[in-house]
């Protein structure tokens, strides 16, 4: 079939696994379409055979949102920047394009996304479909920067949508969980390339908590990490600057981002997994390892960092005004609960947006992310953290571990019924369904 290559593994025994290694799928068929037309034919054939269909990205979700026992669509060949419209300020890109390819291509063209997360290995469709975000006072998630999109629907038809074309589909599909169709193309709003000045410095927990609202208000992008078992945080403030660019010296960048944040941290995590009693002491030492630094560079070189230490993660969005109360409760819980937590807790913010299933939909939000090193027991920690977050009306990140179901989620998303009604119309037979979607969206 034109545009489709044979799966790399046996159609009956091949196994797909995510980045963290905690989710896997054994599909009956694995395909890698190179065009929208070929992908549409894959969906039509699956419908004829009565098989479910799921598209995967690079596997950076920790949930089973993309797993299937039916037809698995790989992104390997549906890649590349297709159009740059400087007058409209947009770029159109194939759905399987990794973010690092998009970012570097835009930079070469003197353009940039306005905001992004701190990892750029994901595909553009996987990142937007699960609500991937960075931190920002005024600028939102990747999905909030989508101007138009193209999807293959459950009957194999192709639908284009934007704020003016099929607007009800566009509204929901920007964070669509793969439940409405398979994305084949995305158009993002972009702007002329700019410089960010990054200021990173240690700060005591009490000061960050007391000044959190001020730090968010005074900076375009503010985030911080708190190191459990300590009173130490590491803060980062990113703001636009007229320049000149003053990148990190190559050796300093390597020491901080590769040696300390990846190499040494990997060893520290391995030690903590082997000797849990050592975690508090190690945390106190490692939380002091990164010193203050400042630099200026183009956006993706400031927003993103390499992440080579593999972990499991849970992240919740709470109303921004509840952020420090929730974090304080999380801190108290770890202190009294006898837990040994070797990974820092990450705190970021986002403005309200208009996407039905966005974690920032309709409200200014703060994100609290908890992590454990892969292979370390996480259930007790994540369960306790989730109890705190849900008490504040928290919304779980769609691509990160959580136990919430449709009953809970319908109560924290005012437009939840709008999304599920659209799903009923577009995919009544649940061609794009799986166990995860049955849990979070209902039957």
CSV table of C-alpha atoms in Angstrom, one decimal:
chain,number,residue,atom,x,y,z
A,1,UNK,CA,0.0,0.0,0.0
A,2,UNK,CA,1.4,3.4,-0.9
A,3,UNK,CA,2.9,5.3,2.0
A,4,UNK,CA,3.0,2.4,4.4
A,5,UNK,CA,5.9,0.4,5.5
A,6,UNK,CA,5.9,-3.0,7.1
A,7,UNK,CA,6.2,-3.1,10.9
A,8,UNK,CA,9.7,-3.6,12.2
A,9,UNK,CA,8.6,-6.4,14.4
A,10,UNK,CA,6.3,-9.4,13.9
A,11,UNK,CA,2.7,-8.3,13.5
A,12,UNK,CA,1.7,-10.9,16.1
A,13,UNK,CA,4.5,-10.6,18.6
A,14,UNK,CA,5.9,-7.1,18.4
A,15,UNK,CA,5.8,-5.1,21.6
A,16,UNK,CA,5.8,-1.3,21.9
A,17,UNK,CA,7.0,0.3,25.1
A,18,UNK,CA,6.9,3.9,26.4
A,19,UNK,CA,10.0,5.9,27.4
A,20,UNK,CA,9.7,5.1,31.1
A,21,UNK,CA,9.1,1.4,30.4
A,22,UNK,CA,5.9,1.2,32.5
A,23,UNK,CA,3.4,1.0,29.6
A,24,UNK,CA,3.4,-1.4,26.7
A,25,UNK,CA,1.2,-2.6,23.8
A,26,UNK,CA,1.2,-5.7,21.7
A,27,UNK,CA,-0.7,-4.6,18.5
A,28,UNK,CA,-1.9,-6.9,15.8
A,29,UNK,CA,-0.6,-4.6,13.2
A,30,UNK,CA,2.0,-1.8,13.3
A,31,UNK,CA,2.1,0.7,10.4
A,32,UNK,CA,4.0,3.9,9.6
A,33,UNK,CA,2.0,5.9,7.0
A,34,UNK,CA,3.9,8.7,5.2
A,35,UNK,CA,0.9,10.7,4.0
A,36,UNK,CA,-2.5,11.7,5.1
A,37,UNK,CA,-4.1,9.6,2.4
A,38,UNK,CA,-2.1,6.5,3.5
A,39,UNK,CA,-3.1,7.1,7.1
A,40,UNK,CA,-6.8,7.4,6.1
A,41,UNK,CA,-6.6,4.1,4.3
A,42,UNK,CA,-5.1,2.5,7.5
A,43,UNK,CA,-8.1,3.7,9.5
A,44,UNK,CA,-10.6,2.5,6.8
A,45,UNK,CA,-9.0,-1.0,6.8
A,46,UNK,CA,-9.1,-1.2,10.6
A,47,UNK,CA,-12.8,-0.3,10.5
A,48,UNK,CA,-13.4,-3.1,8.0
A,49,UNK,CA,-11.6,-5.5,10.2
A,50,UNK,CA,-13.3,-4.3,13.4
A,51,UNK,CA,-10.0,-3.3,15.0
A,52,UNK,CA,-9.3,-0.3,17.2
A,53,UNK,CA,-6.7,2.2,16.1
A,54,UNK,CA,-4.2,4.3,18.2
A,55,UNK,CA,-1.4,6.6,17.1
A,56,UNK,CA,1.7,6.7,19.3
A,57,UNK,CA,4.4,9.4,19.4
A,58,UNK,CA,7.8,8.9,21.1
A,59,UNK,CA,6.3,7.4,24.2
A,60,UNK,CA,6.9,10.2,26.7
A,61,UNK,CA,3.5,9.7,28.3
A,62,UNK,CA,3.5,7.7,31.4
A,63,UNK,CA,-0.1,6.5,31.0
A,64,UNK,CA,-1.5,4.0,28.6
A,65,UNK,CA,-3.3,6.8,26.6
A,66,UNK,CA,-1.8,5.5,23.3
A,67,UNK,CA,-1.7,1.7,23.7
A,68,UNK,CA,-3.8,-0.7,21.7
A,69,UNK,CA,-4.2,-4.4,20.9
A,70,UNK,CA,-5.4,-3.5,17.4
A,71,UNK,CA,-3.6,-1.2,14.8
A,72,UNK,CA,-0.7,0.9,16.1
A,73,UNK,CA,0.3,3.9,14.0
A,74,UNK,CA,3.9,4.9,14.3
A,75,UNK,CA,5.0,8.5,13.6
A,76,UNK,CA,8.3,7.7,11.9
A,77,UNK,CA,7.4,8.8,8.4
A,78,UNK,CA,4.8,11.5,8.9
A,79,UNK,CA,7.3,14.2,9.7
A,80,UNK,CA,8.6,17.5,8.5
A,81,UNK,CA,7.8,21.2,8.3
A,82,UNK,CA,5.4,21.6,5.4
A,83,UNK,CA,4.7,25.4,5.2
A,84,UNK,CA,5.8,28.6,6.8
A,85,UNK,CA,3.5,31.6,6.3
A,86,UNK,CA,5.4,34.6,7.5
A,87,UNK,CA,2.5,37.0,6.7
A,88,UNK,CA,0.1,34.9,8.8
A,89,UNK,CA,2.7,34.1,11.4
A,90,UNK,CA,2.2,30.4,11.2
A,91,UNK,CA,4.1,27.1,10.6
A,92,UNK,CA,2.4,23.9,9.4
A,93,UNK,CA,4.1,20.7,10.4
A,94,UNK,CA,3.3,17.0,10.0
A,95,UNK,CA,2.0,15.3,13.1
A,96,UNK,CA,4.9,13.0,13.8
A,97,UNK,CA,7.6,15.7,13.7
A,98,UNK,CA,9.6,15.8,16.9
A,99,UNK,CA,9.6,19.2,18.7
A,100,UNK,CA,13.4,19.4,18.5
A,101,UNK,CA,13.1,19.3,14.7
A,102,UNK,CA,10.4,22.0,14.7
A,103,UNK,CA,12.3,24.2,17.1
A,104,UNK,CA,15.6,24.0,15.2
A,105,UNK,CA,13.9,24.6,11.9
A,106,UNK,CA,12.1,27.6,13.1
A,107,UNK,CA,15.3,29.0,14.6
A,108,UNK,CA,17.0,28.7,11.3
A,109,UNK,CA,14.1,30.6,9.7
A,110,UNK,CA,14.3,33.4,12.4
A,111,UNK,CA,11.1,32.2,14.0
A,112,UNK,CA,10.0,30.6,17.3
A,113,UNK,CA,7.1,29.3,19.3
A,114,UNK,CA,6.0,31.6,22.1
A,115,UNK,CA,6.3,29.1,24.9
A,116,UNK,CA,7.2,25.4,25.3
A,117,UNK,CA,7.9,22.7,27.8
A,118,UNK,CA,11.3,21.6,29.1
A,119,UNK,CA,11.6,18.5,26.9
A,120,UNK,CA,11.6,18.5,23.2
A,121,UNK,CA,11.8,14.9,22.2
A,122,UNK,CA,8.0,14.4,21.8
A,123,UNK,CA,6.1,14.6,18.6
A,124,UNK,CA,4.0,17.7,18.0
A,125,UNK,CA,0.8,15.7,18.0
A,126,UNK,CA,1.6,13.6,21.1
A,127,UNK,CA,2.6,16.7,23.0
A,128,UNK,CA,-0.4,18.7,22.2
A,129,UNK,CA,-2.9,15.9,22.5
A,130,UNK,CA,-2.0,15.3,26.1
A,131,UNK,CA,-1.7,19.0,27.1
A,132,UNK,CA,2.1,19.3,27.3
A,133,UNK,CA,3.0,22.7,28.7
A,134,UNK,CA,5.8,24.9,30.1
A,135,UNK,CA,5.4,27.7,32.5
A,136,UNK,CA,4.1,31.2,31.7
A,137,UNK,CA,2.4,34.2,33.1
A,138,UNK,CA,0.7,35.2,29.8
A,139,UNK,CA,1.6,32.4,27.3
A,140,UNK,CA,0.0,29.0,27.5
A,141,UNK,CA,0.6,25.4,26.5
A,142,UNK,CA,1.6,24.1,23.1
A,143,UNK,CA,-2.0,23.3,22.3
A,144,UNK,CA,-3.0,26.9,23.0
A,145,UNK,CA,-0.7,27.9,20.2
A,146,UNK,CA,-2.4,25.8,17.6
A,147,UNK,CA,-4.1,27.8,14.8
A,148,UNK,CA,-5.4,24.9,12.6
A,149,UNK,CA,-5.2,21.1,12.4
A,150,UNK,CA,-6.1,18.2,10.2
A,151,UNK,CA,-7.5,14.9,11.4
A,152,UNK,CA,-8.5,11.5,10.0
A,153,UNK,CA,-11.8,10.6,11.5
A,154,UNK,CA,-13.2,7.2,12.5
A,155,UNK,CA,-14.7,6.6,9.0
A,156,UNK,CA,-11.4,7.4,7.3
A,157,UNK,CA,-12.5,10.9,6.1
A,158,UNK,CA,-10.2,13.8,6.5
A,159,UNK,CA,-11.3,16.9,8.3
A,160,UNK,CA,-9.6,20.3,8.6
A,161,UNK,CA,-10.5,22.6,11.4
A,162,UNK,CA,-9.6,26.0,12.9
A,163,UNK,CA,-11.4,28.8,14.8
A,164,UNK,CA,-13.4,29.5,11.6
A,165,UNK,CA,-13.6,26.0,10.0
A,166,UNK,CA,-15.3,23.3,12.0
A,167,UNK,CA,-14.7,25.3,15.1
A,168,UNK,CA,-16.4,22.9,17.6
A,169,UNK,CA,-13.9,20.2,16.6
A,170,UNK,CA,-11.0,22.6,16.7
A,171,UNK,CA,-11.9,23.7,20.1
A,172,UNK,CA,-11.8,20.2,21.6
A,173,UNK,CA,-9.3,18.4,19.4
A,174,UNK,CA,-6.3,20.6,20.5
A,175,UNK,CA,-6.2,18.5,23.6
A,176,UNK,CA,-8.0,15.5,22.3
A,177,UNK,CA,-6.3,12.5,23.9
A,178,UNK,CA,-6.4,10.7,20.5
A,179,UNK,CA,-10.2,10.2,21.2
A,180,UNK,CA,-11.6,12.2,18.3
A,181,UNK,CA,-9.3,11.2,15.4
A,182,UNK,CA,-5.7,10.8,14.3
A,183,UNK,CA,-4.0,14.1,13.8
A,184,UNK,CA,-2.0,14.3,10.6
A,185,UNK,CA,-1.0,18.0,10.5
A,186,UNK,CA,-0.8,20.9,12.9
A,187,UNK,CA,-0.5,24.6,12.2
A,188,UNK,CA,1.1,26.6,15.0
A,189,UNK,CA,1.2,30.4,15.6
A,190,UNK,CA,4.8,31.6,15.6
A,191,UNK,CA,6.6,34.9,16.0
A,192,UNK,CA,10.0,36.4,15.1
A,193,UNK,CA,12.9,34.8,17.0
A,194,UNK,CA,13.6,36.5,20.3
A,195,UNK,CA,16.0,36.2,23.2
A,196,UNK,CA,15.3,35.1,26.7
A,197,UNK,CA,17.3,36.0,29.7
A,198,UNK,CA,17.4,33.2,32.2
A,199,UNK,CA,18.2,33.8,35.9
A,200,UNK,CA,18.5,30.6,38.0
A,201,UNK,CA,19.3,30.7,41.7
A,202,UNK,CA,18.8,28.8,44.9
A,203,UNK,CA,16.1,30.1,47.3
A,204,UNK,CA,14.8,28.9,50.6
A,205,UNK,CA,11.4,27.2,50.6
A,206,UNK,CA,9.7,29.7,52.9
A,207,UNK,CA,10.8,32.6,50.8
A,208,UNK,CA,9.5,31.0,47.5
A,209,UNK,CA,6.2,30.2,49.2
A,210,UNK,CA,5.8,33.7,50.6
A,211,UNK,CA,6.8,35.5,47.4
A,212,UNK,CA,5.3,33.0,44.9
A,213,UNK,CA,2.5,35.4,43.6
A,214,UNK,CA,5.0,38.2,43.3
A,215,UNK,CA,7.5,36.1,41.4
A,216,UNK,CA,4.8,34.9,39.0
A,217,UNK,CA,3.6,38.4,38.4
A,218,UNK,CA,7.0,40.0,37.9
A,219,UNK,CA,8.3,37.4,35.4
A,220,UNK,CA,7.1,36.2,32.0
A,221,UNK,CA,8.1,32.6,32.9
A,222,UNK,CA,8.7,31.5,36.5
A,223,UNK,CA,9.2,28.0,37.9
A,224,UNK,CA,11.0,26.3,40.7
A,225,UNK,CA,12.0,22.9,42.1
A,226,UNK,CA,11.7,22.0,45.8
A,227,UNK,CA,13.9,19.2,47.0
A,228,UNK,CA,12.1,17.0,49.5
A,229,UNK,CA,13.7,16.5,52.9
A,230,UNK,CA,15.2,19.9,52.6
A,231,UNK,CA,14.3,23.6,52.8
A,232,UNK,CA,16.0,24.2,49.5
A,233,UNK,CA,14.5,25.2,46.1
A,234,UNK,CA,16.1,26.1,42.8
A,235,UNK,CA,14.2,28.9,41.0
A,236,UNK,CA,14.2,29.9,37.3
A,237,UNK,CA,13.1,33.2,35.8
A,238,UNK,CA,12.9,33.6,32.0
A,239,UNK,CA,12.2,37.1,30.6
A,240,UNK,CA,12.6,38.6,27.1
A,241,UNK,CA,15.6,40.7,26.5
A,242,UNK,CA,16.9,42.9,23.7
A,243,UNK,CA,20.3,41.2,24.0
A,244,UNK,CA,22.9,40.6,23.2
A,245,UNK,CA,22.9,36.9,23.4
A,246,UNK,CA,25.1,35.6,26.2
A,247,UNK,CA,24.9,31.8,26.0
A,248,UNK,CA,26.2,29.6,28.8
A,249,UNK,CA,29.9,28.8,28.3
A,250,UNK,CA,30.0,25.3,26.8
A,251,UNK,CA,31.9,23.8,29.8
A,252,UNK,CA,29.5,25.3,32.3
A,253,UNK,CA,26.5,24.1,30.4
A,254,UNK,CA,28.0,20.6,30.2
A,255,UNK,CA,28.8,20.5,33.9
A,256,UNK,CA,25.3,21.7,35.0
A,257,UNK,CA,23.1,20.1,32.4
A,258,UNK,CA,24.9,16.9,31.6
A,259,UNK,CA,27.3,16.1,34.5
A,260,UNK,CA,25.2,17.3,37.5
A,261,UNK,CA,21.6,17.1,36.1
A,262,UNK,CA,22.1,13.8,34.4
A,263,UNK,CA,25.3,11.9,35.1
A,264,UNK,CA,25.7,12.7,38.9
A,265,UNK,CA,21.9,12.7,39.4
A,266,UNK,CA,21.7,9.3,37.8
A,267,UNK,CA,24.2,8.0,40.3
A,268,UNK,CA,22.4,9.7,43.2
A,269,UNK,CA,19.1,8.2,42.2
A,270,UNK,CA,20.6,4.7,41.9
A,271,UNK,CA,22.1,5.1,45.4
A,272,UNK,CA,18.7,6.2,46.8
A,273,UNK,CA,17.0,3.2,45.2
A,274,UNK,CA,19.6,0.9,46.7
A,275,UNK,CA,19.8,2.6,50.1
A,276,UNK,CA,16.5,4.5,50.8
A,277,UNK,CA,17.8,5.6,54.3
A,278,UNK,CA,20.4,7.7,52.5
A,279,UNK,CA,17.9,9.7,50.5
A,280,UNK,CA,17.5,12.7,52.9
A,281,UNK,CA,21.2,13.2,53.4
A,282,UNK,CA,21.8,12.9,49.6
A,283,UNK,CA,19.0,15.3,49.0
A,284,UNK,CA,20.5,17.9,51.2
A,285,UNK,CA,23.9,17.6,49.4
A,286,UNK,CA,22.5,17.5,45.8
A,287,UNK,CA,20.1,20.4,46.4
A,288,UNK,CA,23.2,22.6,46.9
A,289,UNK,CA,25.1,21.3,43.9
A,290,UNK,CA,23.6,23.7,41.4
A,291,UNK,CA,24.7,27.3,42.0
A,292,UNK,CA,23.2,30.5,40.6
A,293,UNK,CA,23.7,31.3,36.9
A,294,UNK,CA,22.3,33.6,34.3
A,295,UNK,CA,22.5,33.6,30.5
A,296,UNK,CA,20.6,34.8,27.4
A,297,UNK,CA,19.8,32.7,24.3
A,298,UNK,CA,17.1,31.9,21.8
A,299,UNK,CA,13.9,30.4,23.3
A,300,UNK,CA,14.3,26.6,22.9
A,301,UNK,CA,17.9,26.7,24.3
A,302,UNK,CA,16.5,28.4,27.4
A,303,UNK,CA,13.2,26.6,27.8
A,304,UNK,CA,14.4,23.0,27.2
A,305,UNK,CA,16.9,20.8,28.9
A,306,UNK,CA,18.2,17.2,28.3
A,307,UNK,CA,16.4,14.6,30.5
A,308,UNK,CA,18.3,11.3,30.5
A,309,UNK,CA,17.5,10.0,33.9
A,310,UNK,CA,14.3,7.9,33.5
A,311,UNK,CA,11.5,8.3,36.0
A,312,UNK,CA,7.8,8.0,36.7
A,313,UNK,CA,5.7,11.2,37.1
A,314,UNK,CA,2.4,12.4,38.4
A,315,UNK,CA,1.4,16.0,37.8
A,316,UNK,CA,-1.7,17.9,38.8
A,317,UNK,CA,-3.0,21.4,37.8
A,318,UNK,CA,-4.6,23.2,40.7
A,319,UNK,CA,-6.2,26.7,40.8
A,320,UNK,CA,-3.2,29.0,41.0
A,321,UNK,CA,-4.4,30.5,44.3
A,322,UNK,CA,-4.2,27.0,45.9
A,323,UNK,CA,-0.7,26.2,44.7
A,324,UNK,CA,1.3,27.1,47.9
A,325,UNK,CA,-1.3,25.5,50.2
A,326,UNK,CA,-1.1,22.3,48.2
A,327,UNK,CA,2.7,22.4,48.1
A,328,UNK,CA,2.8,23.0,51.9
A,329,UNK,CA,0.6,20.0,52.5
A,330,UNK,CA,2.8,17.9,50.2
A,331,UNK,CA,5.9,19.0,52.1
A,332,UNK,CA,4.2,18.2,55.5
A,333,UNK,CA,3.1,14.8,54.1
A,334,UNK,CA,6.6,13.8,53.1
A,335,UNK,CA,8.1,15.0,56.4
A,336,UNK,CA,5.7,13.0,58.6
A,337,UNK,CA,5.0,10.0,56.3
A,338,UNK,CA,8.4,8.2,56.4
A,339,UNK,CA,8.7,8.5,52.6
A,340,UNK,CA,12.1,8.8,51.0
A,341,UNK,CA,11.8,11.0,47.9
A,342,UNK,CA,15.0,11.6,45.8
A,343,UNK,CA,13.4,13.6,43.0
A,344,UNK,CA,12.6,17.3,43.3
A,345,UNK,CA,9.0,18.6,43.0
A,346,UNK,CA,8.5,20.9,40.1
A,347,UNK,CA,6.1,23.9,40.2
A,348,UNK,CA,5.0,25.9,37.1
A,349,UNK,CA,2.1,28.1,36.1
A,350,UNK,CA,-0.2,28.8,33.1
A,351,UNK,CA,-2.8,31.3,32.2
A,352,UNK,CA,-6.4,30.2,31.6
A,353,UNK,CA,-7.2,29.0,28.1
A,354,UNK,CA,-10.3,28.1,26.2
A,355,UNK,CA,-9.7,24.4,25.5
A,356,UNK,CA,-12.3,22.0,27.0
A,357,UNK,CA,-9.9,19.4,28.3
A,358,UNK,CA,-6.9,21.6,28.9
A,359,UNK,CA,-5.7,21.4,32.5
A,360,UNK,CA,-5.7,25.2,32.4
A,361,UNK,CA,-9.1,25.4,30.8
A,362,UNK,CA,-11.1,28.3,32.2
A,363,UNK,CA,-8.8,29.0,35.1
A,364,UNK,CA,-5.3,30.2,36.0
A,365,UNK,CA,-3.4,27.2,37.0
A,366,UNK,CA,-0.3,26.0,38.9
A,367,UNK,CA,1.2,22.6,38.1
A,368,UNK,CA,2.8,20.5,40.8
A,369,UNK,CA,4.7,17.5,39.5
A,370,UNK,CA,6.0,14.7,41.6
A,371,UNK,CA,8.6,12.1,40.4
A,372,UNK,CA,10.4,9.0,41.4
A,373,UNK,CA,13.4,7.3,39.8
A,374,UNK,CA,12.3,4.4,37.6
A,375,UNK,CA,12.3,1.2,39.5
A,376,UNK,CA,11.6,2.9,42.8
A,377,UNK,CA,8.2,2.2,44.5
A,378,UNK,CA,5.9,5.1,43.8
A,379,UNK,CA,2.4,4.0,44.8
A,380,UNK,CA,2.4,5.3,48.4
A,381,UNK,CA,3.9,8.7,47.4
A,382,UNK,CA,1.7,9.2,44.4
A,383,UNK,CA,-1.4,8.1,46.2
A,384,UNK,CA,-0.8,10.6,49.1
A,385,UNK,CA,0.1,13.4,46.6
A,386,UNK,CA,-3.0,12.7,44.6
A,387,UNK,CA,-5.2,12.9,47.7
A,388,UNK,CA,-3.8,16.4,48.4
A,389,UNK,CA,-4.3,17.6,44.8
A,390,UNK,CA,-7.8,16.3,44.4
A,391,UNK,CA,-8.8,18.0,47.6
A,392,UNK,CA,-8.0,21.3,45.8
A,393,UNK,CA,-9.9,20.4,42.7
A,394,UNK,CA,-6.8,19.3,40.8
A,395,UNK,CA,-6.8,18.1,37.2
A,396,UNK,CA,-4.3,15.4,36.4
A,397,UNK,CA,-2.0,15.8,33.4
A,398,UNK,CA,-3.4,13.5,30.7
A,399,UNK,CA,0.0,11.9,29.9
A,400,UNK,CA,1.1,11.4,33.5
A,401,UNK,CA,0.2,8.8,36.1
A,402,UNK,CA,-3.1,9.2,38.0
A,403,UNK,CA,-6.1,7.2,39.1
A,404,UNK,CA,-9.0,9.5,38.3
A,405,UNK,CA,-12.0,8.4,36.3
A,406,UNK,CA,-14.8,10.0,34.3
A,407,UNK,CA,-16.9,10.6,37.3
A,408,UNK,CA,-14.3,12.7,39.0
A,409,UNK,CA,-13.1,14.4,35.9
A,410,UNK,CA,-16.5,15.5,34.8
A,411,UNK,CA,-16.7,17.4,38.1
A,412,UNK,CA,-13.5,19.4,37.6
A,413,UNK,CA,-13.9,20.1,33.9
A,414,UNK,CA,-17.0,22.4,33.3
A,415,UNK,CA,-16.9,21.5,29.5
A,416,UNK,CA,-16.4,17.8,30.0
A,417,UNK,CA,-19.8,16.9,28.6
A,418,UNK,CA,-19.2,19.0,25.5
A,419,UNK,CA,-16.1,16.9,24.8
A,420,UNK,CA,-17.8,13.6,25.3
A,421,UNK,CA,-20.8,14.6,23.2
A,422,UNK,CA,-18.4,15.5,20.3
A,423,UNK,CA,-16.7,12.1,20.8
A,424,UNK,CA,-20.0,10.4,20.6
A,425,UNK,CA,-20.7,12.1,17.3
A,426,UNK,CA,-17.3,11.6,15.7
A,427,UNK,CA,-16.4,8.1,17.0
A,428,UNK,CA,-19.6,6.4,18.1
A,429,UNK,CA,-18.0,2.9,17.7
A,430,UNK,CA,-14.9,3.9,19.7
A,431,UNK,CA,-12.5,3.1,16.9
A,432,UNK,CA,-10.0,5.2,18.8
A,433,UNK,CA,-10.8,3.9,22.2
A,434,UNK,CA,-8.8,1.9,24.7
A,435,UNK,CA,-8.9,1.1,28.4
A,436,UNK,CA,-7.4,4.4,29.4
A,437,UNK,CA,-10.0,6.4,27.5
A,438,UNK,CA,-12.8,4.2,28.9
A,439,UNK,CA,-11.7,5.1,32.4
A,440,UNK,CA,-11.2,8.9,31.9
A,441,UNK,CA,-14.0,9.6,29.4
A,442,UNK,CA,-16.5,6.9,30.2
A,443,UNK,CA,-17.9,4.3,27.9
